[in-house]
Structure formats: structure tokens, C-alpha cells
Amino acid sequence: MSEPPQTRTGPRPPRRPDTPVRAVRRSLATRMALMATVAGVILIVVLLNAVNSRIANAVYEDRKDTVLVDAWERVTIAQQAFDDSSATTTDEVTSVVEDEVADIRQSSSGAGVVGVVMKRSPQESAPQIINDVSTGEVPLSLVSDELRDKVADGADGKQYYEWVTIPDTAGEVPGLVVGSRVSLPVAGTYEMYIVYSLAPEERVIERTTQTVFIAGTGFLLILILGVWALTWRVLIPIRRTSLAAQRLAAGRLNERLVVQGDDEIAALSRSFNDMAASLESQIEAWENLSKVEKLFVSDVSHELRTPLASIRLASEQIWAAREEIEDPFAARSVEILMREVDRFEEMLSDLLEISRIDSGRVQLRAEDADLVAVLRGVLDLVAVHIEAKGSEIRVDAPAEPVVAEVDTTRVERILRNLVVNALEHAEGSPIDITVAAGEDSVAVRVRDHGVGMSPDVVKKVFDRFYRADPSRRRTLGGTGLGLSISLEDASLHGGTITAWGWPADGASFLLVLPRSLGPGGAPGTYTLPGPLDVVPDDAPGVARAATRRGGAAGEASAAPGGTLAPAPASRRSEVVRESGQQADARDGEQAAGPRRVTVVGPGDAPSARTPEDSGGRGRSEGRR
């Protein structure tokens, strides 16, 4: 889903609510706390495993030593009983063994014994055999074959053990099986296995693990809070520096930081103060120089008006008597004098206008005007230049009036500058002028198919006195202030001028103005991107990003995506030309000479056509 349109001027839209990711990115203290959390969790897990492993090993080793000693005593007592027994038959031996096993089980329950198992040794060959004996609580499967092999192959009087898992009512608990060989009367060698439970030790280890986990969690919370508080405290001077930098950028050049101590933060504050002082002095110097320049331009412009008036009066007197001049060189000099006086007066008017704009004493004379009618008036004014340059002007305008609240004089000046600029660089190729209207804005696009502009030129085309190619000869005069003044006039309305161009593919200038001004003639607002796109339909794909938007601040931006189709023109629209005749007199006009200004009506071909489409007029490469 596309985002809602935004207005060109007015208050900035509210900032989007912070998501968790944006909050983490915007806060160094939060990132440090998060890093401390991750590091603390890893540390606690490692510490818990290490401590738990060491404690478990220590507890189990101590318990093993105790179990081995206890088992040795039990086996010794049982062997003594077997040696002292007078049993001579298998049943008597079985009875003695069962009694001894039961006695061991009952007497050693406090030591953790949960069962005793007696098995015949695999190497025993005596003919008398008694059955394997075990207490009912312990399954015979606890005694593994590996342990039996160790006991059978081991020496007499040696103990062998194995860690096992003992089934329990609550699950499973760790245990230890200790095996030794004993000699029975008549039956020979048997293996005695005593099974010990380590449930108490397991409970001790679990409590220890819980204690370590609780302590680690508390340590982690303290670590997180400590890191966050420390980071927050350390960042206070940095936040102050950031706020001071924002105030400095907003124009408060006297902004300074309080320097405390000699650490890195104090060095940062001193560096900021030095930078602010340097900026203040340089900006003051530039402002003073700018004031001197503006005052110089204003004074010179006003002072030149008096001698210019005298020169014009004298030149007009000479021009009125030009019929009496017999010398052809003198007559030619009079013509050049009048032309240059006109040009000088135009240049002086531009300088005076720039002076008035810089002084801030400009007031719009707002009225409702039809931009199509204003455009026709401008084309009438420059009709002589249109005929001289040989370019065909193709106007594409809607049938209904395009009415907006504007200062007609300033809008006429904007359109005249754009049209004259297009004539200067079209080199005889067609010029397409499109007028469109939106709900809250109106637009005029002037598109030529001449030498075009490079993207670098587009970025500077609204700068004062800028000439892309100083060696290029201008045939229609100009001071390099026309587009700058046009930009200022558009900004006074709350509008904008956008430029696009590409070498050898022509250039396009788009004027967008709000339909209504603000209270008291203040700049109006409109919804971006406006009713027209600055990039024409026939522009190369690679050139669609080479735009520049001129506004109140002259900022740069990319062209709006998508170009709206030009609005159709009315069949009743007048064909603007020097003779003032109507469009239905085409045949007579063709007989008299080529038509330079046409209106594109509904159903006709689009106005954005290349020079090749219009007859293959050649063009030379160059820059504006």
C-alpha cells in the first residue's frame, strides 16, 4: 500500500512510533544493556555448568570413597561369616548366603545400600551350585557384563565399581555398584555386588545448582542495571553536545558547552566550543560580506538608473532621427545602441528584483488568474523570438480554465523565463508546453528537445549567475538570474520549480503552484507530487532520475515516480501567433508561412515528441 501524500509546506508530519528495533538503534544505553544481558546470560550458563560440574564431581568422588570403604567392610564381615560357617550341603550354603545378604541389606540401609546381588563366578567349576541371590529392590540387570568381567579377571581382595542409574519411585537416581569376589563353603568362588544410592548427593547438587542460578540471575540484573545506569550517566554530556549541535544548526551561534574536568568528555566540550566559535566568526564574516555585496548590488542598481535613463532618452532621440543619418555605419551603430540599452535595462531590472527579494520587502499582489490565458499572453510577448529561433511551440492545455490565486506579474515572468530559456537551447527543435490542474495545485511544464543538460548542470541550474557553458553565445541576452528569480517567485507562492535534462535529449522545467495562497498572501500549500511529472514521456529510462526540485530552500530531490498523461486541450482554444488569427485558418496560414505555435487537441498525438518525429531537425550537442 502506498503512503499517503504529503504537503509541500506546513508542519512536519509526526514521527513514526518507535518499534523495538528502532528503540534499540536510537539508544546506546539500551544497546549496552542488551549486550550486557546477552553477555551475562552466556556467563551465567558457562558458570553454572562449570560450578555444577565441579561440585558434582567433588560430591560424587567423596561419596565414592566413602562407599568403597563401607563396601569393603561389608564384604570383609560377610567373608568372615562364610569362613566361620559349618555348612556342608548346598541348601545349607544357600541359607547362609541368603541370611548374610539380608543382614547386609538391613544393617547398611543408612549408608545408602539399596540392594545386594550374589552371582556365581564364571571361572568356578565346583559341582555344588547355588542360585543367584539378590534383594528384591534391585534388578539383576544393574550388574553389567563389563563390571562382571572386571571382577572375574581381577585379583582376590580387590574392589571394582561402576556408576549406574537406579530406578526410583520419583524417576531415576544415580547410583554406584561395588563388586568383589568371596569364597563360599562347598560352592567355591562367587561375586558379591553391593548397590548404593546417591539420591542424597543428587539433592545436594540440585540445591547447589538452584542457589548458583538464583545468585547468577541476581548478578545479571545488577549487571544490567549497572551497565545501563553507567552508560546513561556517561552519555549525558554526549546528549548535551547533541542538543547544543542542534541548536547551533538552528542558528544559535552563541551556543556553548560547560567544560568540567580534564577527561575525554571535557576535551569533546572544548573541541565543540572551538568549532562553534570558529563557525560563528566565519558565518558573521560571510554575513557581513553578503550584506556588503547585497548593498553594493542595490546601490549600484539604483545609481545606474539615472545614467541609464539619460542614455535611453538620448538614444531614443537619435533613433527618432535615424532617417536623417546617411552613414550606414552610424545607422547600424544606432540599432546596436538601442538593442544594448534594452538589454542593459533588462539586466538592471533583474538586479533590482534580486535586491528586493534579498531585502525581504516583497509582497504578492494576489488575484485569481487563468494560467492558460497567462501563458498565451507570454507567448504573444515572445512571438518575435519564436519566429527568429524557428522553434514550433506546441501547447497542451485542458479545456476548462486553470484558475489559481497568484501574482500574475510574477507568474508571467516565470513563464517568460522558462520559454525564453527553452528557445535559447532548443536550437530550432519543437518546444512542448503542458498545462495541468490538480485538486490543490496547478502545473506548467516547458519541454525542449535541444542540447539538454547533464545531471551536474541540473544540480546548479537555479544558482545565481550560473552558466553551464560560459563560452556558449547567448542570442536572447540574460544575466544568469532568470531561473534564480523564477525560483524565488515560485517560492513566494509556496510553489516549486523542478528541472530535468539529459545531454542531446533536451530539458524540461516544471512549475507547480498551489491553487490558493495562505492568509495575508503567505505561501500556500499543495499535495506532492502535483498534477505533472517533470520527466517527459519520451525521456530515456536512464535519465529519469536526473532531476532537481527547486523550492524555498532549493533542496534536491528525486523525480516523483510515474508521469501523468497531459490533459487534453480544447478545440476552441486559440492558436497564439503574431497575427492573432484563429486556429481554423490553418490553410491560409500555411500559405503565408510556417506556423510556430499550435494547440494539441483531444485525439491528437501527444505533445512529448522528439525532433525526429517533427521532421528530423538536427541538433548540436552542448550544455545549458
XYZ file of C-alpha atoms in Angstrom:
624
model
C 0.000 0.000 0.000
C 1.410 3.414 -0.925
C 1.984 6.071 1.692
C -0.440 8.985 1.930
C 0.644 12.147 0.094
C 2.431 14.862 1.997
C 2.157 18.605 1.584
C 4.952 20.680 0.202
C 4.968 23.148 3.101
C 3.498 23.325 6.574
C 4.292 21.434 9.758
C 6.399 18.322 9.539
C 4.482 15.025 9.790
C 4.536 13.320 13.188
C 7.380 10.923 13.716
C 6.517 7.265 13.390
C 6.186 5.415 16.694
C 9.353 3.645 17.718
C 9.407 -0.097 17.193
C 11.600 -2.213 19.494
C 14.285 -2.358 16.808
C 14.201 1.430 16.276
C 14.269 1.995 20.042
C 17.381 -0.179 20.361
C 19.057 1.625 17.462
C 18.245 5.051 18.868
C 19.502 4.365 22.417
C 23.118 3.478 23.157
C 22.229 2.775 26.792
C 19.620 0.245 25.676
C 22.112 -1.413 23.338
C 24.704 -1.595 26.113
C 22.124 -3.082 28.491
C 21.124 -5.588 25.818
C 24.751 -6.527 25.239
C 25.244 -6.885 28.995
C 22.168 -9.138 29.110
C 23.498 -11.396 26.366
C 26.976 -11.495 27.894
C 25.519 -12.098 31.362
C 23.323 -14.952 30.165
C 26.278 -16.606 28.439
C 28.434 -16.058 31.525
C 25.804 -17.493 33.854
C 25.271 -20.560 31.663
C 29.003 -21.221 31.457
C 29.473 -20.530 35.157
C 26.511 -22.684 36.121
C 27.761 -25.601 34.074
C 31.316 -25.251 35.362
C 30.290 -24.892 39.016
C 27.704 -27.645 38.768
C 30.213 -29.980 37.147
C 32.931 -29.275 39.735
C 30.520 -29.604 42.658
C 29.029 -32.811 41.266
C 32.452 -34.299 40.658
C 33.619 -33.369 44.152
C 30.475 -34.703 45.834
C 30.481 -37.936 43.847
C 34.186 -38.531 44.432
C 33.810 -38.049 48.167
C 30.770 -40.310 48.185
C 32.630 -42.940 46.141
C 35.483 -43.075 48.638
C 33.005 -43.485 51.470
C 31.096 -46.172 49.584
C 34.248 -48.168 48.796
C 35.291 -48.145 52.432
C 31.809 -49.178 53.563
C 31.596 -51.929 50.913
C 34.989 -53.265 51.897
C 33.865 -53.558 55.485
C 30.609 -55.290 54.460
C 32.411 -57.763 52.219
C 35.031 -58.497 54.908
C 32.348 -59.189 57.504
C 30.458 -61.416 55.044
C 33.604 -63.349 54.132
C 34.348 -63.882 57.808
C 30.853 -65.265 58.268
C 31.271 -67.589 55.293
C 34.605 -68.810 56.626
C 33.152 -69.492 60.082
C 30.116 -71.343 58.654
C 29.894 -75.164 59.114
C 27.547 -75.664 56.145
C 28.326 -78.765 54.103
C 25.365 -79.044 51.737
C 24.033 -76.829 49.003
C 20.888 -75.940 50.901
C 22.854 -75.004 53.997
C 25.201 -72.807 51.997
C 22.230 -71.182 50.258
C 20.666 -70.443 53.616
C 23.872 -68.904 54.935
C 24.230 -66.726 51.832
C 20.630 -65.506 51.971
C 20.947 -64.661 55.651
C 24.164 -62.751 55.094
C 22.786 -60.840 52.100
C 19.673 -59.890 54.056
C 21.788 -58.825 57.004
C 23.937 -56.584 54.787
C 20.825 -55.031 53.254
C 19.200 -54.303 56.606
C 22.256 -53.154 58.501
C 23.570 -50.801 55.813
C 20.355 -49.078 54.711
C 21.523 -45.939 56.496
C 24.679 -45.963 54.402
C 22.625 -45.818 51.209
C 22.652 -49.523 50.281
C 19.571 -50.363 48.241
C 20.423 -53.924 47.234
C 22.890 -56.839 47.261
C 23.474 -59.352 44.481
C 25.374 -62.677 44.628
C 26.417 -64.321 41.344
C 28.484 -67.428 40.654
C 31.879 -66.646 39.189
C 32.170 -67.709 35.506
C 35.509 -69.400 36.254
C 34.159 -71.535 39.119
C 33.962 -75.323 38.337
C 32.788 -76.769 41.695
C 29.927 -79.277 41.309
C 27.849 -77.701 44.065
C 25.941 -74.706 42.647
C 23.602 -72.360 44.450
C 21.194 -69.971 42.700
C 21.970 -66.294 42.262
C 20.767 -64.316 45.239
C 19.581 -60.685 45.254
C 17.318 -58.419 47.191
C 14.007 -57.746 45.528
C 14.511 -53.964 45.211
C 17.419 -54.185 42.784
C 17.128 -55.821 39.369
C 19.933 -58.143 38.329
C 20.372 -56.114 35.134
C 22.104 -53.341 37.121
C 25.207 -55.532 37.200
C 26.626 -55.124 33.717
C 28.748 -57.651 31.886
C 31.671 -55.226 31.804
C 31.727 -54.993 35.590
C 31.457 -58.790 35.950
C 34.405 -59.243 33.604
C 36.492 -56.863 35.714
C 35.587 -58.663 38.931
C 36.150 -62.114 37.437
C 39.515 -61.210 35.947
C 40.665 -59.172 38.919
C 42.714 -60.195 41.893
C 41.309 -61.502 45.127
C 40.526 -58.840 47.695
C 40.149 -56.106 45.063
C 37.114 -53.854 44.613
C 35.622 -52.790 41.316
C 32.850 -50.241 40.839
C 30.590 -48.807 38.157
C 28.280 -45.753 38.026
C 24.700 -46.750 37.272
C 21.182 -45.281 37.175
C 18.794 -46.809 39.683
C 15.020 -46.809 39.049
C 13.123 -44.911 41.725
C 9.531 -44.077 42.510
C 10.204 -40.446 41.542
C 12.140 -41.359 38.415
C 15.776 -42.309 38.262
C 18.634 -41.512 40.625
C 22.367 -42.029 40.224
C 23.964 -44.989 41.986
C 27.183 -46.918 42.440
C 27.701 -50.705 42.198
C 30.728 -52.140 44.041
C 31.766 -55.691 43.240
C 34.170 -58.112 44.978
C 34.867 -61.862 44.962
C 34.005 -64.004 48.001
C 34.592 -67.707 48.771
C 31.637 -69.834 49.857
C 31.811 -73.199 51.621
C 31.414 -76.110 49.200
C 30.200 -73.787 46.321
C 33.545 -72.065 45.707
C 34.077 -68.526 44.352
C 31.118 -66.128 43.964
C 30.791 -62.420 43.176
C 29.141 -60.040 45.639
C 27.769 -56.748 44.313
C 26.521 -54.058 46.692
C 24.349 -51.311 45.137
C 24.484 -47.840 46.722
C 22.037 -44.994 46.003
C 23.362 -41.426 45.543
C 19.961 -39.738 45.845
C 21.012 -37.551 48.824
C 24.042 -36.313 46.918
C 21.871 -35.630 43.888
C 19.563 -33.478 46.016
C 22.559 -31.572 47.360
C 23.759 -30.916 43.820
C 20.280 -29.765 42.725
C 20.050 -27.327 45.643
C 23.510 -26.052 44.862
C 22.564 -25.576 41.212
C 19.436 -23.660 42.178
C 21.426 -21.481 44.534
C 24.012 -20.725 41.856
C 21.256 -19.957 39.330
C 19.469 -17.580 41.709
C 22.738 -15.864 42.571
C 23.655 -15.613 38.875
C 20.260 -14.172 37.983
C 20.615 -11.555 40.689
C 24.113 -10.770 39.484
C 22.778 -10.450 35.917
C 20.075 -7.994 36.971
C 22.602 -5.941 38.914
C 24.946 -6.052 35.909
C 22.225 -4.911 33.504
C 21.068 -2.062 35.733
C 24.645 -1.059 36.456
C 25.665 -1.011 32.799
C 22.518 0.869 31.798
C 22.925 3.437 34.573
C 26.637 3.867 33.879
C 26.058 4.238 30.146
C 23.224 6.680 30.746
C 25.427 8.699 33.047
C 28.324 8.708 30.598
C 26.007 9.690 27.725
C 24.633 12.773 29.495
C 27.476 15.016 28.196
C 27.092 13.495 24.742
C 23.355 14.235 24.750
C 24.102 17.774 25.829
C 26.578 18.066 22.992
C 23.996 16.705 20.536
C 21.342 19.179 21.694
C 23.860 22.008 21.543
C 24.794 20.966 17.996
C 21.111 21.009 17.028
C 20.675 24.483 18.482
C 23.839 25.570 16.711
C 22.496 24.195 13.434
C 19.212 26.045 14.084
C 21.089 29.349 14.097
C 22.000 29.917 17.758
C 25.644 30.633 17.044
C 26.375 31.633 20.639
C 25.677 28.105 21.897
C 28.489 26.797 24.114
C 29.070 23.836 26.451
C 30.207 23.910 30.051
C 33.671 22.357 30.390
C 34.230 20.329 33.552
C 37.396 18.395 34.297
C 40.192 17.273 32.009
C 38.899 13.925 30.738
C 37.771 12.922 27.238
C 34.306 14.456 27.734
C 35.887 17.762 28.690
C 38.094 17.565 25.590
C 34.962 16.972 23.500
C 33.270 20.020 25.050
C 36.315 22.199 24.397
C 36.506 20.991 20.788
C 32.810 21.739 20.324
C 33.208 25.241 21.764
C 36.196 25.903 19.493
C 34.226 24.673 16.479
C 31.197 26.790 17.426
C 33.359 29.873 17.894
C 35.038 29.303 14.546
C 31.707 28.787 12.815
C 30.260 31.884 14.438
C 33.164 34.040 13.328
C 33.125 32.657 9.789
C 29.362 32.956 9.439
C 29.473 36.507 10.775
C 32.189 37.306 8.268
C 30.150 35.737 5.462
C 27.034 37.583 6.576
C 28.912 40.857 6.629
C 30.332 40.110 3.207
C 26.881 39.131 1.949
C 25.420 42.344 3.328
C 28.150 44.347 1.633
C 27.535 42.516 -1.647
C 23.773 42.991 -1.444
C 24.217 46.649 -0.518
C 26.671 47.073 -3.374
C 24.303 45.465 -5.878
C 21.375 47.509 -4.583
C 23.276 50.805 -4.574
C 24.840 50.195 -7.980
C 21.479 49.167 -9.434
C 19.769 52.281 -8.142
C 22.641 54.547 -9.099
C 22.669 53.163 -12.636
C 19.041 54.050 -13.169
C 19.781 57.768 -13.576
C 22.549 57.462 -16.214
C 20.570 54.693 -17.907
C 17.541 56.975 -18.124
C 19.710 59.693 -19.683
C 21.279 57.222 -22.116
C 17.846 55.884 -23.104
C 16.494 59.399 -23.636
C 19.443 60.316 -25.817
C 19.321 57.039 -27.739
C 15.592 57.451 -28.374
C 16.227 60.941 -29.733
C 18.894 59.568 -32.021
C 16.664 56.654 -33.023
C 13.838 59.080 -33.855
C 16.206 60.932 -36.220
C 17.732 57.783 -37.746
C 16.223 58.631 -41.158
C 18.473 61.670 -41.322
C 21.625 59.616 -40.763
C 23.293 58.962 -44.092
C 26.301 56.997 -42.887
C 25.284 53.280 -42.854
C 27.820 52.513 -40.139
C 26.319 55.187 -37.931
C 22.802 53.859 -38.602
C 23.945 50.353 -37.673
C 25.534 51.746 -34.522
C 22.214 53.321 -33.540
C 20.467 49.958 -33.879
C 23.113 48.249 -31.762
C 22.861 51.043 -29.204
C 19.094 50.658 -28.847
C 19.328 46.882 -28.565
C 22.038 47.008 -25.930
C 20.196 49.719 -23.989
C 17.156 47.413 -23.866
C 19.358 44.554 -22.731
C 21.053 46.723 -20.137
C 17.672 47.795 -18.798
C 16.556 44.158 -18.500
C 19.754 43.267 -16.641
C 19.286 46.215 -14.318
C 15.687 45.183 -13.659
C 16.875 41.666 -12.719
C 19.451 43.088 -10.316
C 16.852 45.345 -8.716
C 14.450 42.432 -8.356
C 17.140 40.297 -6.679
C 17.858 43.191 -4.321
C 14.189 43.476 -3.386
C 13.924 39.714 -2.817
C 17.035 39.703 -0.633
C 15.702 42.581 1.405
C 12.520 40.636 2.207
C 10.258 43.530 1.220
C 8.394 41.593 -1.482
C 4.611 41.495 -1.253
C 2.471 39.429 -3.589
C -0.414 41.077 -5.428
C -2.702 38.076 -5.449
C -5.620 37.621 -7.804
C -7.433 34.711 -9.425
C -5.946 34.117 -12.862
C -6.226 31.509 -15.601
C -2.770 30.065 -16.236
C -3.681 29.166 -19.806
C -4.545 32.802 -20.529
C -1.342 33.935 -18.799
C 0.660 31.504 -20.945
C -0.967 32.796 -24.118
C -0.046 36.336 -23.126
C 3.549 35.309 -22.587
C 3.681 33.588 -25.972
C 2.363 36.779 -27.557
C 5.148 38.759 -25.887
C 7.888 36.420 -27.146
C 6.329 35.810 -30.577
C 9.162 37.707 -32.267
C 11.747 35.462 -30.604
C 9.748 32.358 -31.542
C 9.810 33.369 -35.198
C 13.504 34.273 -35.003
C 14.543 30.968 -33.434
C 12.358 28.851 -35.710
C 11.050 26.549 -32.975
C 7.499 25.220 -33.062
C 5.624 25.781 -29.778
C 3.111 23.007 -29.036
C 0.689 23.826 -26.226
C -1.259 21.086 -24.458
C -3.852 22.617 -22.105
C -7.152 21.443 -20.609
C -10.456 22.670 -21.936
C -11.586 24.235 -18.657
C -9.778 27.267 -17.150
C -6.841 26.501 -14.865
C -7.524 29.100 -12.184
C -5.195 29.786 -9.241
C -4.608 32.613 -6.784
C -1.298 34.068 -7.977
C 0.621 37.261 -8.569
C 0.071 37.486 -12.314
C 3.126 39.646 -12.950
C 5.467 37.204 -11.256
C 3.920 34.150 -12.896
C 4.251 35.855 -16.288
C 7.917 36.467 -15.518
C 8.419 32.811 -14.551
C 6.781 31.540 -17.736
C 8.629 34.065 -19.885
C 11.975 32.997 -18.413
C 11.177 29.313 -18.950
C 10.008 29.832 -22.543
C 12.945 32.089 -23.444
C 15.349 29.657 -21.837
C 13.834 26.801 -23.891
C 14.081 28.886 -27.102
C 17.724 29.654 -26.367
C 18.678 25.973 -26.048
C 16.156 24.259 -28.362
C 18.195 25.154 -31.461
C 15.105 25.176 -33.660
C 13.598 21.938 -32.316
C 9.974 21.819 -31.125
C 9.052 23.017 -27.625
C 6.196 21.295 -25.775
C 4.284 23.257 -23.118
C 1.842 21.264 -20.984
C -0.645 22.796 -18.543
C -2.410 20.616 -15.958
C -4.510 21.103 -12.843
C -4.908 19.094 -9.654
C -7.207 19.378 -6.678
C -4.975 21.864 -4.851
C -2.269 22.743 -7.380
C -1.631 23.784 -10.970
C 1.386 22.994 -13.127
C 3.092 24.130 -16.319
C 5.851 22.067 -17.943
C 8.129 23.519 -20.622
C 9.987 20.819 -22.562
C 12.532 21.431 -25.323
C 14.388 18.918 -27.489
C 17.647 20.801 -27.766
C 21.145 20.299 -26.422
C 19.881 19.196 -22.995
C 21.673 19.279 -19.649
C 23.926 16.897 -17.785
C 22.958 15.836 -14.243
C 25.712 18.094 -12.855
C 24.197 21.093 -14.611
C 20.718 20.188 -13.346
C 22.017 20.462 -9.768
C 23.263 24.037 -10.342
C 20.823 25.396 -12.880
C 18.977 27.547 -10.292
C 22.140 29.093 -8.854
C 22.615 32.807 -9.392
C 24.813 33.839 -12.308
C 25.447 30.190 -13.165
C 26.372 29.410 -16.760
C 26.863 25.761 -17.694
C 28.993 26.716 -20.706
C 30.404 30.268 -20.437
C 31.714 30.040 -23.994
C 28.212 29.467 -25.382
C 26.908 32.566 -27.168
C 23.518 33.809 -25.920
C 21.279 35.329 -28.556
C 18.435 36.470 -26.267
C 20.505 38.268 -23.643
C 20.313 37.323 -19.983
C 22.270 37.856 -16.772
C 22.167 34.324 -15.373
C 19.499 35.459 -12.900
C 16.366 34.435 -14.794
C 15.939 30.965 -13.301
C 17.036 32.191 -9.871
C 14.393 34.918 -9.909
C 11.823 32.430 -11.201
C 12.659 30.115 -8.330
C 12.227 32.955 -5.826
C 8.897 33.939 -7.397
C 7.658 30.338 -7.194
C 8.795 30.074 -3.570
C 6.887 33.242 -2.678
C 3.740 31.432 -3.816
C 4.673 28.275 -1.875
C 5.389 26.510 -5.171
C 8.382 24.865 -6.732
C 10.305 24.587 -9.979
C 11.783 21.226 -10.957
C 14.435 20.731 -13.612
C 15.292 17.674 -15.681
C 17.676 17.248 -18.560
C 19.870 14.822 -20.425
C 22.625 15.569 -22.963
C 21.315 15.589 -26.531
C 17.782 14.748 -25.288
C 16.603 18.190 -24.297
C 15.467 19.603 -20.981
C 12.256 20.040 -19.018
C 11.218 22.590 -16.402
C 8.110 22.038 -14.284
C 6.382 24.876 -12.415
C 3.948 23.759 -9.709
C 1.912 26.334 -7.739
C -0.777 25.940 -5.077
C -4.250 26.938 -6.112
C -4.676 29.170 -3.055
C -2.288 31.321 -1.070
C -2.135 31.454 2.692
C -3.653 34.177 4.883
C -2.372 37.627 4.066
C -0.634 36.499 0.890
C 1.542 33.919 2.695
C 2.851 30.938 0.701
C 0.218 28.291 0.052
C 0.457 24.516 0.274
C -0.238 21.659 -2.089
C -0.059 17.881 -2.122
C 3.013 16.242 -3.581
C 3.895 15.234 -6.246
C 1.485 17.518 -8.123
C -0.511 17.074 -11.323
C 2.519 16.661 -13.630
C 5.858 14.891 -13.652
C 8.927 16.848 -14.680
C 10.263 13.856 -16.632
C 8.597 13.763 -20.076
C 7.139 10.600 -21.560
C 9.844 10.299 -24.217
C 12.769 10.628 -21.788
C 15.356 7.819 -21.760
C 14.958 5.409 -18.851
C 18.452 6.115 -17.553
C 17.699 9.839 -17.427
C 14.555 9.667 -15.290
C 16.466 10.117 -12.033
C 18.372 13.228 -13.114
C 16.058 15.837 -11.568
C 16.317 18.716 -9.211
C 13.486 20.296 -7.275
C 13.800 23.994 -6.575
C 11.864 25.326 -3.585
C 12.130 27.728 -0.726
C 15.392 26.173 0.284
C 16.373 24.935 -3.143
C 16.788 21.386 -1.948
C 17.477 18.461 -4.261
C 15.206 15.515 -4.599
C 14.392 12.726 -6.995
C 11.643 12.984 -9.508
C 8.265 11.696 -8.443
C 7.545 8.246 -9.704
C 5.145 7.966 -12.608
C 4.218 10.605 -15.185
C 0.614 11.677 -15.579
C -0.749 11.965 -19.077
C -1.136 15.563 -20.339
C -4.668 16.931 -20.130
C -6.433 17.409 -23.485
C -6.796 20.859 -24.935
C -9.978 22.460 -26.194
C -10.789 22.569 -29.905
C -11.933 26.111 -29.262
C -8.533 27.201 -27.939
C -6.917 29.951 -29.864
C -3.797 29.423 -31.926
C -1.429 32.005 -30.488
C 0.643 33.685 -33.137
C 1.776 37.118 -34.031
C -1.159 37.869 -36.357
C -3.749 36.827 -33.748
C -5.813 34.736 -36.159
C -7.926 31.721 -35.094
C -6.960 28.035 -35.379
C -9.467 27.313 -38.128
C -7.443 29.460 -40.558
C -4.718 26.839 -40.929
C -4.695 26.676 -44.691
C -4.296 30.416 -45.075
C -1.527 30.459 -42.520
C 0.359 27.694 -44.265
C 0.210 29.716 -47.435
C 1.604 32.760 -45.652
C 4.377 30.914 -43.793
C 5.081 28.140 -41.230
C 3.031 28.087 -38.054
C 5.151 28.388 -34.884
C 2.536 27.936 -32.092
C -0.019 25.130 -32.121
C -2.518 23.665 -29.663
C -2.799 19.894 -29.213
C -6.449 18.860 -29.066
C -8.179 15.671 -27.880
C -7.293 12.684 -30.049
C -4.116 14.302 -31.418
C -0.658 12.859 -30.885
C 0.943 13.558 -27.514
C 2.946 16.717 -27.246
C 6.059 14.988 -25.918
C 7.594 14.142 -29.309
C 11.209 14.135 -30.370
C 12.592 16.434 -33.049
C 12.898 13.430 -35.366
C 9.121 12.905 -35.063
C 8.629 16.520 -36.083
C 10.686 16.398 -39.241
C 14.185 15.298 -38.311
C 15.553 18.709 -37.373
C 19.206 18.334 -36.403
C 20.635 19.418 -33.104
C 24.112 20.005 -31.805
C 25.398 18.713 -28.516
C 26.122 21.102 -25.716
C 25.153 22.094 -22.207
C 22.815 24.696 -20.812
